[in-house]
Amino acid sequence: MYIKKSILEAAVFIIGAVVLCILAVLYCFTEADIPSAVYLVSWVGCLYAMLTGTERIARS
């Protein structure tokens, strides 16, 4: 059971890291006119989703 939890937690972290990297590339290297507040909300939302997801997995 512990292996399954650790694999799920790793998957959540990998998916979250990919999303954060995509957001960083969009913010730093593109000329899209997306407001900084949208990036901030997206970044914080992704971090929150990662933390709550791993917390739920650890509890079950």
PDB file of N, CA and C in Angstrom:
ATOM      1  N   MET A   1       0.821  -1.197   0.000  1.00  0.00           N
ATOM      2  CA  MET A   1       0.000   0.000   0.000  1.00  0.00           C
ATOM      3  C   MET A   1       0.865   1.261   0.000  1.00  0.00           C
ATOM      4  N   TYR A   2       1.998   1.198   0.726  1.00  0.00           N
ATOM      5  CA  TYR A   2       2.855   2.373   0.800  1.00  0.00           C
ATOM      6  C   TYR A   2       3.483   2.693  -0.554  1.00  0.00           C
ATOM      7  N   ILE A   3       3.761   1.662  -1.340  1.00  0.00           N
ATOM      8  CA  ILE A   3       4.339   1.892  -2.665  1.00  0.00           C
ATOM      9  C   ILE A   3       3.321   2.594  -3.555  1.00  0.00           C
ATOM     10  N   LYS A   4       2.068   2.177  -3.474  1.00  0.00           N
ATOM     11  CA  LYS A   4       1.028   2.803  -4.282  1.00  0.00           C
ATOM     12  C   LYS A   4       0.868   4.276  -3.907  1.00  0.00           C
ATOM     13  N   LYS A   5       0.904   4.578  -2.612  1.00  0.00           N
ATOM     14  CA  LYS A   5       0.786   5.976  -2.170  1.00  0.00           C
ATOM     15  C   LYS A   5       1.962   6.802  -2.670  1.00  0.00           C
ATOM     16  N   SER A   6       3.148   6.248  -2.572  1.00  0.00           N
ATOM     17  CA  SER A   6       4.324   7.014  -2.997  1.00  0.00           C
ATOM     18  C   SER A   6       4.315   7.240  -4.505  1.00  0.00           C
ATOM     19  N   ILE A   7       3.819   6.273  -5.266  1.00  0.00           N
ATOM     20  CA  ILE A   7       3.735   6.451  -6.716  1.00  0.00           C
ATOM     21  C   ILE A   7       2.705   7.529  -7.050  1.00  0.00           C
ATOM     22  N   LEU A   8       1.570   7.524  -6.366  1.00  0.00           N
ATOM     23  CA  LEU A   8       0.558   8.553  -6.600  1.00  0.00           C
ATOM     24  C   LEU A   8       1.070   9.939  -6.208  1.00  0.00           C
ATOM     25  N   GLU A   9       1.757  10.021  -5.079  1.00  0.00           N
ATOM     26  CA  GLU A   9       2.318  11.304  -4.655  1.00  0.00           C
ATOM     27  C   GLU A   9       3.347  11.802  -5.664  1.00  0.00           C
ATOM     28  N   ALA A  10       4.181  10.896  -6.169  1.00  0.00           N
ATOM     29  CA  ALA A  10       5.173  11.290  -7.169  1.00  0.00           C
ATOM     30  C   ALA A  10       4.496  11.768  -8.446  1.00  0.00           C
ATOM     31  N   ALA A  11       3.419  11.101  -8.833  1.00  0.00           N
ATOM     32  CA  ALA A  11       2.697  11.517 -10.036  1.00  0.00           C
ATOM     33  C   ALA A  11       2.111  12.910  -9.862  1.00  0.00           C
ATOM     34  N   VAL A  12       1.566  13.198  -8.680  1.00  0.00           N
ATOM     35  CA  VAL A  12       1.012  14.530  -8.412  1.00  0.00           C
ATOM     36  C   VAL A  12       2.119  15.578  -8.489  1.00  0.00           C
ATOM     37  N   PHE A  13       3.260  15.286  -7.898  1.00  0.00           N
ATOM     38  CA  PHE A  13       4.366  16.235  -7.934  1.00  0.00           C
ATOM     39  C   PHE A  13       4.894  16.445  -9.351  1.00  0.00           C
ATOM     40  N   ILE A  14       4.995  15.381 -10.135  1.00  0.00           N
ATOM     41  CA  ILE A  14       5.507  15.510 -11.497  1.00  0.00           C
ATOM     42  C   ILE A  14       4.548  16.331 -12.351  1.00  0.00           C
ATOM     43  N   ILE A  15       3.259  16.037 -12.256  1.00  0.00           N
ATOM     44  CA  ILE A  15       2.269  16.796 -13.028  1.00  0.00           C
ATOM     45  C   ILE A  15       2.280  18.261 -12.606  1.00  0.00           C
ATOM     46  N   GLY A  16       2.345  18.508 -11.298  1.00  0.00           N
ATOM     47  CA  GLY A  16       2.401  19.882 -10.809  1.00  0.00           C
ATOM     48  C   GLY A  16       3.648  20.611 -11.271  1.00  0.00           C
ATOM     49  N   ALA A  17       4.771  19.923 -11.260  1.00  0.00           N
ATOM     50  CA  ALA A  17       6.021  20.540 -11.703  1.00  0.00           C
ATOM     51  C   ALA A  17       5.977  20.875 -13.187  1.00  0.00           C
ATOM     52  N   VAL A  18       5.379  20.009 -13.974  1.00  0.00           N
ATOM     53  CA  VAL A  18       5.251  20.276 -15.409  1.00  0.00           C
ATOM     54  C   VAL A  18       4.380  21.509 -15.641  1.00  0.00           C
ATOM     55  N   VAL A  19       3.268  21.586 -14.921  1.00  0.00           N
ATOM     56  CA  VAL A  19       2.383  22.750 -15.066  1.00  0.00           C
ATOM     57  C   VAL A  19       3.111  24.025 -14.647  1.00  0.00           C
ATOM     58  N   LEU A  20       3.853  23.977 -13.539  1.00  0.00           N
ATOM     59  CA  LEU A  20       4.587  25.161 -13.091  1.00  0.00           C
ATOM     60  C   LEU A  20       5.674  25.558 -14.097  1.00  0.00           C
ATOM     61  N   CYS A  21       6.325  24.587 -14.708  1.00  0.00           N
ATOM     62  CA  CYS A  21       7.340  24.896 -15.731  1.00  0.00           C
ATOM     63  C   CYS A  21       6.700  25.539 -16.952  1.00  0.00           C
ATOM     64  N   ILE A  22       5.554  25.038 -17.351  1.00  0.00           N
ATOM     65  CA  ILE A  22       4.853  25.635 -18.491  1.00  0.00           C
ATOM     66  C   ILE A  22       4.468  27.073 -18.178  1.00  0.00           C
ATOM     67  N   LEU A  23       3.961  27.307 -16.973  1.00  0.00           N
ATOM     68  CA  LEU A  23       3.607  28.671 -16.578  1.00  0.00           C
ATOM     69  C   LEU A  23       4.837  29.577 -16.560  1.00  0.00           C
ATOM     70  N   ALA A  24       5.959  29.059 -16.085  1.00  0.00           N
ATOM     71  CA  ALA A  24       7.188  29.855 -16.043  1.00  0.00           C
ATOM     72  C   ALA A  24       7.663  30.206 -17.447  1.00  0.00           C
ATOM     73  N   VAL A  25       7.597  29.252 -18.365  1.00  0.00           N
ATOM     74  CA  VAL A  25       8.010  29.521 -19.742  1.00  0.00           C
ATOM     75  C   VAL A  25       7.076  30.539 -20.382  1.00  0.00           C
ATOM     76  N   LEU A  26       5.786  30.381 -20.174  1.00  0.00           N
ATOM     77  CA  LEU A  26       4.839  31.346 -20.730  1.00  0.00           C
ATOM     78  C   LEU A  26       5.085  32.750 -20.179  1.00  0.00           C
ATOM     79  N   TYR A  27       5.375  32.831 -18.894  1.00  0.00           N
ATOM     80  CA  TYR A  27       5.577  34.142 -18.268  1.00  0.00           C
ATOM     81  C   TYR A  27       6.893  34.782 -18.711  1.00  0.00           C
ATOM     82  N   CYS A  28       7.947  33.993 -18.797  1.00  0.00           N
ATOM     83  CA  CYS A  28       9.274  34.562 -19.049  1.00  0.00           C
ATOM     84  C   CYS A  28       9.626  34.724 -20.522  1.00  0.00           C
ATOM     85  N   PHE A  29       9.190  33.802 -21.368  1.00  0.00           N
ATOM     86  CA  PHE A  29       9.735  33.765 -22.715  1.00  0.00           C
ATOM     87  C   PHE A  29       8.722  34.014 -23.827  1.00  0.00           C
ATOM     88  N   THR A  30       7.492  34.335 -23.495  1.00  0.00           N
ATOM     89  CA  THR A  30       6.524  34.642 -24.553  1.00  0.00           C
ATOM     90  C   THR A  30       6.099  36.094 -24.442  1.00  0.00           C
ATOM     91  N   GLU A  31       5.532  36.587 -25.500  1.00  0.00           N
ATOM     92  CA  GLU A  31       5.069  37.965 -25.506  1.00  0.00           C
ATOM     93  C   GLU A  31       3.550  38.037 -25.451  1.00  0.00           C
ATOM     94  N   ALA A  32       2.936  37.045 -24.846  1.00  0.00           N
ATOM     95  CA  ALA A  32       1.480  37.047 -24.690  1.00  0.00           C
ATOM     96  C   ALA A  32       1.096  38.133 -23.689  1.00  0.00           C
ATOM     97  N   ASP A  33      -0.008  38.786 -23.941  1.00  0.00           N
ATOM     98  CA  ASP A  33      -0.453  39.869 -23.063  1.00  0.00           C
ATOM     99  C   ASP A  33      -1.386  39.352 -21.971  1.00  0.00           C
ATOM    100  N   ILE A  34      -0.891  38.390 -21.229  1.00  0.00           N
ATOM    101  CA  ILE A  34      -1.660  37.840 -20.115  1.00  0.00           C
ATOM    102  C   ILE A  34      -1.236  38.605 -18.867  1.00  0.00           C
ATOM    103  N   PRO A  35      -2.191  39.114 -18.101  1.00  0.00           N
ATOM    104  CA  PRO A  35      -1.830  39.885 -16.905  1.00  0.00           C
ATOM    105  C   PRO A  35      -1.055  39.049 -15.883  1.00  0.00           C
ATOM    106  N   SER A  36      -0.191  39.709 -15.165  1.00  0.00           N
ATOM    107  CA  SER A  36       0.613  39.019 -14.152  1.00  0.00           C
ATOM    108  C   SER A  36      -0.250  38.408 -13.056  1.00  0.00           C
ATOM    109  N   ALA A  37      -1.392  39.016 -12.783  1.00  0.00           N
ATOM    110  CA  ALA A  37      -2.277  38.482 -11.752  1.00  0.00           C
ATOM    111  C   ALA A  37      -2.793  37.089 -12.123  1.00  0.00           C
ATOM    112  N   VAL A  38      -3.007  36.857 -13.405  1.00  0.00           N
ATOM    113  CA  VAL A  38      -3.463  35.539 -13.859  1.00  0.00           C
ATOM    114  C   VAL A  38      -2.377  34.498 -13.612  1.00  0.00           C
ATOM    115  N   TYR A  39      -1.127  34.861 -13.896  1.00  0.00           N
ATOM    116  CA  TYR A  39      -0.026  33.952 -13.622  1.00  0.00           C
ATOM    117  C   TYR A  39       0.096  33.688 -12.125  1.00  0.00           C
ATOM    118  N   LEU A  40      -0.050  34.720 -11.321  1.00  0.00           N
ATOM    119  CA  LEU A  40       0.052  34.560  -9.873  1.00  0.00           C
ATOM    120  C   LEU A  40      -1.023  33.626  -9.346  1.00  0.00           C
ATOM    121  N   VAL A  41      -2.255  33.835  -9.775  1.00  0.00           N
ATOM    122  CA  VAL A  41      -3.357  32.976  -9.326  1.00  0.00           C
ATOM    123  C   VAL A  41      -3.147  31.541  -9.812  1.00  0.00           C
ATOM    124  N   SER A  42      -2.684  31.378 -11.038  1.00  0.00           N
ATOM    125  CA  SER A  42      -2.429  30.043 -11.579  1.00  0.00           C
ATOM    126  C   SER A  42      -1.315  29.342 -10.815  1.00  0.00           C
ATOM    127  N   TRP A  43      -0.256  30.066 -10.514  1.00  0.00           N
ATOM    128  CA  TRP A  43       0.886  29.503  -9.792  1.00  0.00           C
ATOM    129  C   TRP A  43       0.465  29.063  -8.392  1.00  0.00           C
ATOM    130  N   VAL A  44      -0.201  29.947  -7.667  1.00  0.00           N
ATOM    131  CA  VAL A  44      -0.637  29.622  -6.305  1.00  0.00           C
ATOM    132  C   VAL A  44      -1.678  28.502  -6.326  1.00  0.00           C
ATOM    133  N   GLY A  45      -2.577  28.529  -7.307  1.00  0.00           N
ATOM    134  CA  GLY A  45      -3.576  27.474  -7.424  1.00  0.00           C
ATOM    135  C   GLY A  45      -2.946  26.116  -7.681  1.00  0.00           C
ATOM    136  N   CYS A  46      -1.932  26.084  -8.506  1.00  0.00           N
ATOM    137  CA  CYS A  46      -1.250  24.824  -8.790  1.00  0.00           C
ATOM    138  C   CYS A  46      -0.530  24.304  -7.547  1.00  0.00           C
ATOM    139  N   LEU A  47       0.152  25.182  -6.844  1.00  0.00           N
ATOM    140  CA  LEU A  47       0.816  24.761  -5.605  1.00  0.00           C
ATOM    141  C   LEU A  47      -0.192  24.256  -4.578  1.00  0.00           C
ATOM    142  N   TYR A  48      -1.317  24.944  -4.456  1.00  0.00           N
ATOM    143  CA  TYR A  48      -2.361  24.521  -3.522  1.00  0.00           C
ATOM    144  C   TYR A  48      -2.921  23.148  -3.916  1.00  0.00           C
ATOM    145  N   ALA A  49      -3.154  22.947  -5.204  1.00  0.00           N
ATOM    146  CA  ALA A  49      -3.669  21.662  -5.675  1.00  0.00           C
ATOM    147  C   ALA A  49      -2.671  20.535  -5.414  1.00  0.00           C
ATOM    148  N   MET A  50      -1.391  20.814  -5.610  1.00  0.00           N
ATOM    149  CA  MET A  50      -0.376  19.803  -5.341  1.00  0.00           C
ATOM    150  C   MET A  50      -0.350  19.436  -3.860  1.00  0.00           C
ATOM    151  N   LEU A  51      -0.379  20.434  -3.004  1.00  0.00           N
ATOM    152  CA  LEU A  51      -0.319  20.160  -1.566  1.00  0.00           C
ATOM    153  C   LEU A  51      -1.560  19.427  -1.057  1.00  0.00           C
ATOM    154  N   THR A  52      -2.730  19.863  -1.483  1.00  0.00           N
ATOM    155  CA  THR A  52      -3.950  19.197  -1.034  1.00  0.00           C
ATOM    156  C   THR A  52      -4.050  17.783  -1.619  1.00  0.00           C
ATOM    157  N   GLY A  53      -3.613  17.609  -2.848  1.00  0.00           N
ATOM    158  CA  GLY A  53      -3.643  16.281  -3.453  1.00  0.00           C
ATOM    159  C   GLY A  53      -2.750  15.290  -2.729  1.00  0.00           C
ATOM    160  N   THR A  54      -1.538  15.705  -2.420  1.00  0.00           N
ATOM    161  CA  THR A  54      -0.627  14.799  -1.706  1.00  0.00           C
ATOM    162  C   THR A  54      -1.112  14.581  -0.270  1.00  0.00           C
ATOM    163  N   GLU A  55      -1.712  15.585   0.324  1.00  0.00           N
ATOM    164  CA  GLU A  55      -2.225  15.421   1.692  1.00  0.00           C
ATOM    165  C   GLU A  55      -3.376  14.394   1.719  1.00  0.00           C
ATOM    166  N   ARG A  56      -4.250  14.459   0.736  1.00  0.00           N
ATOM    167  CA  ARG A  56      -5.354  13.487   0.666  1.00  0.00           C
ATOM    168  C   ARG A  56      -4.831  12.084   0.440  1.00  0.00           C
ATOM    169  N   ILE A  57      -3.813  11.948  -0.396  1.00  0.00           N
ATOM    170  CA  ILE A  57      -3.235  10.630  -0.650  1.00  0.00           C
ATOM    171  C   ILE A  57      -2.592  10.096   0.623  1.00  0.00           C
ATOM    172  N   ALA A  58      -1.881  10.946   1.344  1.00  0.00           N
ATOM    173  CA  ALA A  58      -1.205  10.507   2.562  1.00  0.00           C
ATOM    174  C   ALA A  58      -2.210  10.104   3.644  1.00  0.00           C
ATOM    175  N   ARG A  59      -3.347  10.771   3.703  1.00  0.00           N
ATOM    176  CA  ARG A  59      -4.349  10.448   4.710  1.00  0.00           C
ATOM    177  C   ARG A  59      -5.055   9.122   4.451  1.00  0.00           C
ATOM    178  N   SER A  60      -5.242   8.783   3.194  1.00  0.00           N
ATOM    179  CA  SER A  60      -6.014   7.576   2.887  1.00  0.00           C
ATOM    180  C   SER A  60      -5.226   6.308   3.083  1.00  0.00           C
TER     181      SER A  60
END
